Short mmCIF file of C-alpha atoms in Angstrom, two decimals:
data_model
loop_
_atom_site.label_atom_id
_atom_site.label_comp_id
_atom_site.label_asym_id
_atom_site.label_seq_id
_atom_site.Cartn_x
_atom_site.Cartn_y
_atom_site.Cartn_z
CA UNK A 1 0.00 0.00 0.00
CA UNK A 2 1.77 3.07 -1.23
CA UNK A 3 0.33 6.56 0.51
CA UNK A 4 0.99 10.00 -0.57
CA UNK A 5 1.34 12.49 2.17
CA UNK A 6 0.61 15.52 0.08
CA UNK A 7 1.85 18.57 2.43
CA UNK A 8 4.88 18.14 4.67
CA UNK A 9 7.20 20.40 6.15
CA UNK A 10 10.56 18.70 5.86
CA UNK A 11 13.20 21.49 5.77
CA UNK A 12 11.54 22.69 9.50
CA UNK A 13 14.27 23.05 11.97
CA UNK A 14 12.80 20.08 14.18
CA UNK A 15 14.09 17.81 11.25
CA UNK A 16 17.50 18.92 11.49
CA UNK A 17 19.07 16.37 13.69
CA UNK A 18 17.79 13.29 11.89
CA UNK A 19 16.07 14.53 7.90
CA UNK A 20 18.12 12.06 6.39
CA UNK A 21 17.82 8.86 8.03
CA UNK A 22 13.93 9.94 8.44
CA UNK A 23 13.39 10.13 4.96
CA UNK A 24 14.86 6.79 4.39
CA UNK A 25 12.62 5.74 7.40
CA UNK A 26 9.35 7.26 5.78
CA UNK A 27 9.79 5.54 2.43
CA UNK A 28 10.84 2.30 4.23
CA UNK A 29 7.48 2.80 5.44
CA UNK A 30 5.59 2.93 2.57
CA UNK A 31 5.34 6.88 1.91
CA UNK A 32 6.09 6.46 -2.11
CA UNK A 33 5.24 10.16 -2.70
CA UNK A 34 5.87 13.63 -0.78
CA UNK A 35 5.23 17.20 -1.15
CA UNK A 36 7.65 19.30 1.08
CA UNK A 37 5.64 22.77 1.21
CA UNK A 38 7.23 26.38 1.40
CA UNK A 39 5.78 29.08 3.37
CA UNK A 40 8.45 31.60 2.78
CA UNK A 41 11.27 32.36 0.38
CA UNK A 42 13.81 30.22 2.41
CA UNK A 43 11.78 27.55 3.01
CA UNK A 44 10.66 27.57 -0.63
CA UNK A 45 14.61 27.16 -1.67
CA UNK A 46 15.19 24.34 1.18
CA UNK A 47 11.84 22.32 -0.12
CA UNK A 48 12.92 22.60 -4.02
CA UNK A 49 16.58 21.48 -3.12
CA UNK A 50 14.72 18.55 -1.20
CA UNK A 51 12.74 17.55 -4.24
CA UNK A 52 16.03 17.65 -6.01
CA UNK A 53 17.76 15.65 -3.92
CA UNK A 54 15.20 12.69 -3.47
CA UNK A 55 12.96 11.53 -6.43
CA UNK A 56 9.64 10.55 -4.71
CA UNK A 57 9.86 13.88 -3.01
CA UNK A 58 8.23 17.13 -4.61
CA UNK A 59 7.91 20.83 -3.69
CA UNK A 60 6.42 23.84 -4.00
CA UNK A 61 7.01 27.91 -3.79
CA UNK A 62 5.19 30.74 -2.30
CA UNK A 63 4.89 33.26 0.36
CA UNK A 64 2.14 32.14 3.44
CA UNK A 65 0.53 34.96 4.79
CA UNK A 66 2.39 34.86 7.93
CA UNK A 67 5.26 35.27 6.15
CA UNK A 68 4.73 38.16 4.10
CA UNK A 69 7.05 41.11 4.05
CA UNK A 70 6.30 44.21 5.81
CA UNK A 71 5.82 46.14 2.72
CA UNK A 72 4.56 46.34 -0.50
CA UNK A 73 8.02 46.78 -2.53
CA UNK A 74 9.74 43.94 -0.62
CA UNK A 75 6.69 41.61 -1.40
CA UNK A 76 7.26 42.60 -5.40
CA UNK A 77 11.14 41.44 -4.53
CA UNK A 78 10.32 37.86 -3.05
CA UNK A 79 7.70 37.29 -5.30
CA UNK A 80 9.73 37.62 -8.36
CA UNK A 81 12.27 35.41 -7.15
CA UNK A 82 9.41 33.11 -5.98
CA UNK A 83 8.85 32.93 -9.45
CA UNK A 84 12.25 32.05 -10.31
CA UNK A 85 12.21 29.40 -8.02
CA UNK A 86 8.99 28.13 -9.74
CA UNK A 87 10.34 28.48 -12.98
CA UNK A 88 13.45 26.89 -12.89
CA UNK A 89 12.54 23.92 -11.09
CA UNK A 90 10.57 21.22 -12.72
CA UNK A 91 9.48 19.57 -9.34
CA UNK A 92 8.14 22.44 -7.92
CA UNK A 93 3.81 21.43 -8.27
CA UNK A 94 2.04 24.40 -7.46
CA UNK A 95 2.48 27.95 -5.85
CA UNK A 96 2.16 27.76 -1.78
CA UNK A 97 0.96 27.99 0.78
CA UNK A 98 -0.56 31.36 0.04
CA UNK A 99 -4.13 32.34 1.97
CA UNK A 100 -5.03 34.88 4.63
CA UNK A 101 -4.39 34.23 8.79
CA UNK A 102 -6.50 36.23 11.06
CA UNK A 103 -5.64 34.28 13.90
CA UNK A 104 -1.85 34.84 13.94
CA UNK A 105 -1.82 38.61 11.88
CA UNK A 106 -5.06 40.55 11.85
CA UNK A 107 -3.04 43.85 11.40
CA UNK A 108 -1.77 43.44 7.91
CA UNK A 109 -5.59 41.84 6.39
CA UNK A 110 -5.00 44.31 3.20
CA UNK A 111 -1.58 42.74 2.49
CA UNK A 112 -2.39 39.59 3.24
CA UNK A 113 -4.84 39.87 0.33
CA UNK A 114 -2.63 41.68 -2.36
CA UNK A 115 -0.24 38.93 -1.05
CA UNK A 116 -2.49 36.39 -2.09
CA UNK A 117 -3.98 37.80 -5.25
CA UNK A 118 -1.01 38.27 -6.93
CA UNK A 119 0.24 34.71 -6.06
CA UNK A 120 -2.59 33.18 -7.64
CA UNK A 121 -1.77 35.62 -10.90
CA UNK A 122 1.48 33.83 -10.79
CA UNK A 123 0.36 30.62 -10.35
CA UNK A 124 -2.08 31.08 -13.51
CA UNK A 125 0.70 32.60 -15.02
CA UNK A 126 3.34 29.26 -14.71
CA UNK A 127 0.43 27.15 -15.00
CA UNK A 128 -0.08 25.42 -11.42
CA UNK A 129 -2.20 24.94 -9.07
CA UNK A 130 -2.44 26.88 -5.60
CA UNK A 131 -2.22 25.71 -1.78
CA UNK A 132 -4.29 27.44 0.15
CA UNK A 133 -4.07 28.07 3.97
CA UNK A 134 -6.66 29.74 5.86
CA UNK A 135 -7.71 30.45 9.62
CA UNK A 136 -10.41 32.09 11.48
CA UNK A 137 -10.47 34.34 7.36
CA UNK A 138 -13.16 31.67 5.57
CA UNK A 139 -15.16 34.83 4.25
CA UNK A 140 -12.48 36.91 3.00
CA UNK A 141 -10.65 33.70 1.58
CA UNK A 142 -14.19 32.67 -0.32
CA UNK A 143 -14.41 36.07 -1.73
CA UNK A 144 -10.63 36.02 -3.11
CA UNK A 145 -11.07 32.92 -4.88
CA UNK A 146 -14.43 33.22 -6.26
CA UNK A 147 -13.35 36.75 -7.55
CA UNK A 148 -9.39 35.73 -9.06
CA UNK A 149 -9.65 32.54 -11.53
CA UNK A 150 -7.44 30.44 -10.23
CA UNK A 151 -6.97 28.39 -13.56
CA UNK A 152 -5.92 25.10 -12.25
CA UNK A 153 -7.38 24.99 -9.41
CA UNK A 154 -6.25 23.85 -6.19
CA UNK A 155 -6.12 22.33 -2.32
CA UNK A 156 -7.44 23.92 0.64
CA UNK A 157 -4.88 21.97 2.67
CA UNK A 158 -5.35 20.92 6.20
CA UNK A 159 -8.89 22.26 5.41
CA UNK A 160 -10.58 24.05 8.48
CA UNK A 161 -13.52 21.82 9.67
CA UNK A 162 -16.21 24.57 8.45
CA UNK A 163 -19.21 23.63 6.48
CA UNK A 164 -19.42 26.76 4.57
CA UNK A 165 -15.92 26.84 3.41
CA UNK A 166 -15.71 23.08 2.29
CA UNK A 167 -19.34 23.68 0.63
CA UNK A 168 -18.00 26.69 -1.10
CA UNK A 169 -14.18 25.19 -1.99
CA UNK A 170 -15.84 21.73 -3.78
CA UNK A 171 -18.36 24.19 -5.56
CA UNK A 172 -15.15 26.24 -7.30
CA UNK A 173 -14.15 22.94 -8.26
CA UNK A 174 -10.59 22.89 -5.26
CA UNK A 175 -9.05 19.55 -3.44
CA UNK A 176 -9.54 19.11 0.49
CA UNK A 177 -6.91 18.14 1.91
CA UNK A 178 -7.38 16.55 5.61
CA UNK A 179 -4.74 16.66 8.32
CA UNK A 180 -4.24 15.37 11.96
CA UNK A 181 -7.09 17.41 13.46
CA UNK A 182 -10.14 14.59 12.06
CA UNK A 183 -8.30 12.55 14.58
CA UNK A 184 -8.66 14.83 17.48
CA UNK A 185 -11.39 13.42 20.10
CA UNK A 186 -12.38 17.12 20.42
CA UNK A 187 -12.86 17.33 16.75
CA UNK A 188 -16.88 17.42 16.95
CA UNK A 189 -18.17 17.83 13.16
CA UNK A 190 -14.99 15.70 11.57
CA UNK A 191 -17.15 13.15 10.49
CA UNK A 192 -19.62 15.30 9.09
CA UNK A 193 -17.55 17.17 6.93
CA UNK A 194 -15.25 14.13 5.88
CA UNK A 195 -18.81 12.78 4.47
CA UNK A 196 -18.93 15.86 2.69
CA UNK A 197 -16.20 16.02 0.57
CA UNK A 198 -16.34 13.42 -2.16
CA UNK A 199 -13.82 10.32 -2.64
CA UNK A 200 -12.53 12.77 -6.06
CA UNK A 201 -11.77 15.48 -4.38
CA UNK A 202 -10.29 14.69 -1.02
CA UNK A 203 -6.06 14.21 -0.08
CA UNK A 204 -4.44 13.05 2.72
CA UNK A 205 -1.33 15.28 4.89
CA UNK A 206 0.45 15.62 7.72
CA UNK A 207 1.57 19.01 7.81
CA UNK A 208 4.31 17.72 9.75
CA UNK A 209 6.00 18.36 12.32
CA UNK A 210 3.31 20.08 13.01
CA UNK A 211 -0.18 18.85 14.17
CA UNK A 212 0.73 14.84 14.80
CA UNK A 213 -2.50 12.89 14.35
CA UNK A 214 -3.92 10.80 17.55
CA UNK A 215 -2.48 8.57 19.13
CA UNK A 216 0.63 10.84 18.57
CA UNK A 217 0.02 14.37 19.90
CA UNK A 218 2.19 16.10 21.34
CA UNK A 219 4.92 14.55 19.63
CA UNK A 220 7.00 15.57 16.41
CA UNK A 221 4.72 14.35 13.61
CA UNK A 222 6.44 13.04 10.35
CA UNK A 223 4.90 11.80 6.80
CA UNK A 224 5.08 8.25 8.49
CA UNK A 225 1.94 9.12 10.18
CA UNK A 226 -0.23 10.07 7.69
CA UNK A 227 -1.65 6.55 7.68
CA UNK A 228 -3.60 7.52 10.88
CA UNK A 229 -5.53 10.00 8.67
CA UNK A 230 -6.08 7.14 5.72
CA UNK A 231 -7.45 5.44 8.97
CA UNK A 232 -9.67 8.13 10.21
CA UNK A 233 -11.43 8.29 6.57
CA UNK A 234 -11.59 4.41 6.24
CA UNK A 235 -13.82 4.36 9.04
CA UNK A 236 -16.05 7.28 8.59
CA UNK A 237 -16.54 6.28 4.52
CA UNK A 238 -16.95 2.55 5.32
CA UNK A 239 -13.77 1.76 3.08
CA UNK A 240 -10.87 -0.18 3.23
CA UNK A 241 -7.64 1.60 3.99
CA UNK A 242 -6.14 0.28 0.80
CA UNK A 243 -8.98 2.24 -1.24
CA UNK A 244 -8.83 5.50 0.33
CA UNK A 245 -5.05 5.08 0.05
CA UNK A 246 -5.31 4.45 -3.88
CA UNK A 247 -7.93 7.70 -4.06
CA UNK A 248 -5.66 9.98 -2.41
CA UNK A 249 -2.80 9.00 -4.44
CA UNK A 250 -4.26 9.33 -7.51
CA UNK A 251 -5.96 12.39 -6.46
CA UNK A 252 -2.78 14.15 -5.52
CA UNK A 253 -1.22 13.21 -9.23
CA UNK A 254 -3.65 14.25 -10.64
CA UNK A 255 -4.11 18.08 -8.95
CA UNK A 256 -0.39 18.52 -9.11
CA UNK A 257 0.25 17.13 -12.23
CA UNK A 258 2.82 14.33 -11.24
CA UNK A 259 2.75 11.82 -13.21
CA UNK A 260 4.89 13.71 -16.13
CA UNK A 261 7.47 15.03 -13.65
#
């Protein structure tokens, strides 16, 4: 059974100590396909010489919203080299993770918006899809992307468990990606909205080494664990692991385009 954890985090500090040996370890353990995500310009160069390095690994470029510059003129500066990072790399799948965050920055909002507008002009631009991250800004993040074509579409990855926004994401035709927190006991409507989202249009992540899946929390998560989220939507669809395994990989070649790379 070969599972595709399609949003990972590998060039984060907390890997430092051990990346190498864990990436052997994660394909050991079945993990046949990766996307190491950037956030920021650095991280975007550290996930694209990762992709390089290792072939079942893949990337891709773009500026999060809470990593944004401070002003207009040195967002035109990363962007453009975002680009070139983009550009020049054919492993690099799509542009993110781009979005808004009201949770972490709700002084820069107007930014965060040209931020994200002009990432998804890029990514129509070089022909990819976008990775979308958004918290406690499902209105504002609705609006954008109903209002800028976003050409080829995309993943709302580690989707928020909101009706509306899942409703509204499937409508435009986007991916949902789900992430550690359909494990978490506290997670009330998981259930409900993993029945929403339909066996074409859903992916499985980690978003490690951040939000490890139960029975894990609290500890560094890794791409090994995604199998706890294959499990979560096994038993709330009724499936075997195997099939919703299958789905997900396919699913996540298809949106990003992989099997030509």
């Amino acid at each position: 059974m070969g599972l595709f954890d399609s949003h990972a985090h590998l060039d984060d500090e907390k890997f430092n100590q051990d990346r190498e040996q864990l990436i052997q370890q994660i394909r050991e353990d079945g993990i046949t396909k990766l996307i190491s995500a950037g956030y920021s310009l650095e991280s975007s160069k550290r996930a694209n010489a990762l992709a390089n390095q290792y072939d079942f690994i893949f990337a891709t470029a773009g500026i999060s919203p809470n990593d944004i510059p401070q002003t207009k003129e040195e967002l035109w500066i990363t962007l453009a080299k975002i680009k070139d990072i983009a550009k020049q790399n054919k492993k690099t799948v799509a542009i993110g993770e781009i979005g808004l965050d009201y949770y972490w920055n709700k002084e820069n909002k107007e930014l965060q918006k040209l931020a994200f507008m002009k990432q998804i002009e890029l990514a129509n631009e070089l022909q990819l899809p976008i990775v979308i991250h958004t918290r406690e800004a499902v209105v504002d993040t609705i609006e954008i992307v109903k209002q800028n074509q976003v050409t080829l579409k995309g993943v709302f990855h580690c989707c928020p468990l909101n009706r509306e926004l899942v409703k509204e994401a499937l409508k435009l035709g986007f991916y949902i990606s789900f992430a550690g927190p359909v494990t978490f006991k506290n997670s009330k409507n998981a259930d409900e909205i993993i029945n929403m989202v339909p066996n074409e249009k859903m992916l499985i992540e980690t978003d490690s080494p951040y939000l490890s899946p139960e029975p894990l929390r609290g500890k560094r998560n890794d791409s090994r664990n995604v199998k706890y989220i294959a499990e979560k939507i096994a038993c709330v669809k009724n499936m075997h692991i195997e099939e919703v395994a299958r789905i997900t990989y396919q699913n996540a070649e298809t949106i990003f385009n992989i099997k030509n790379k």
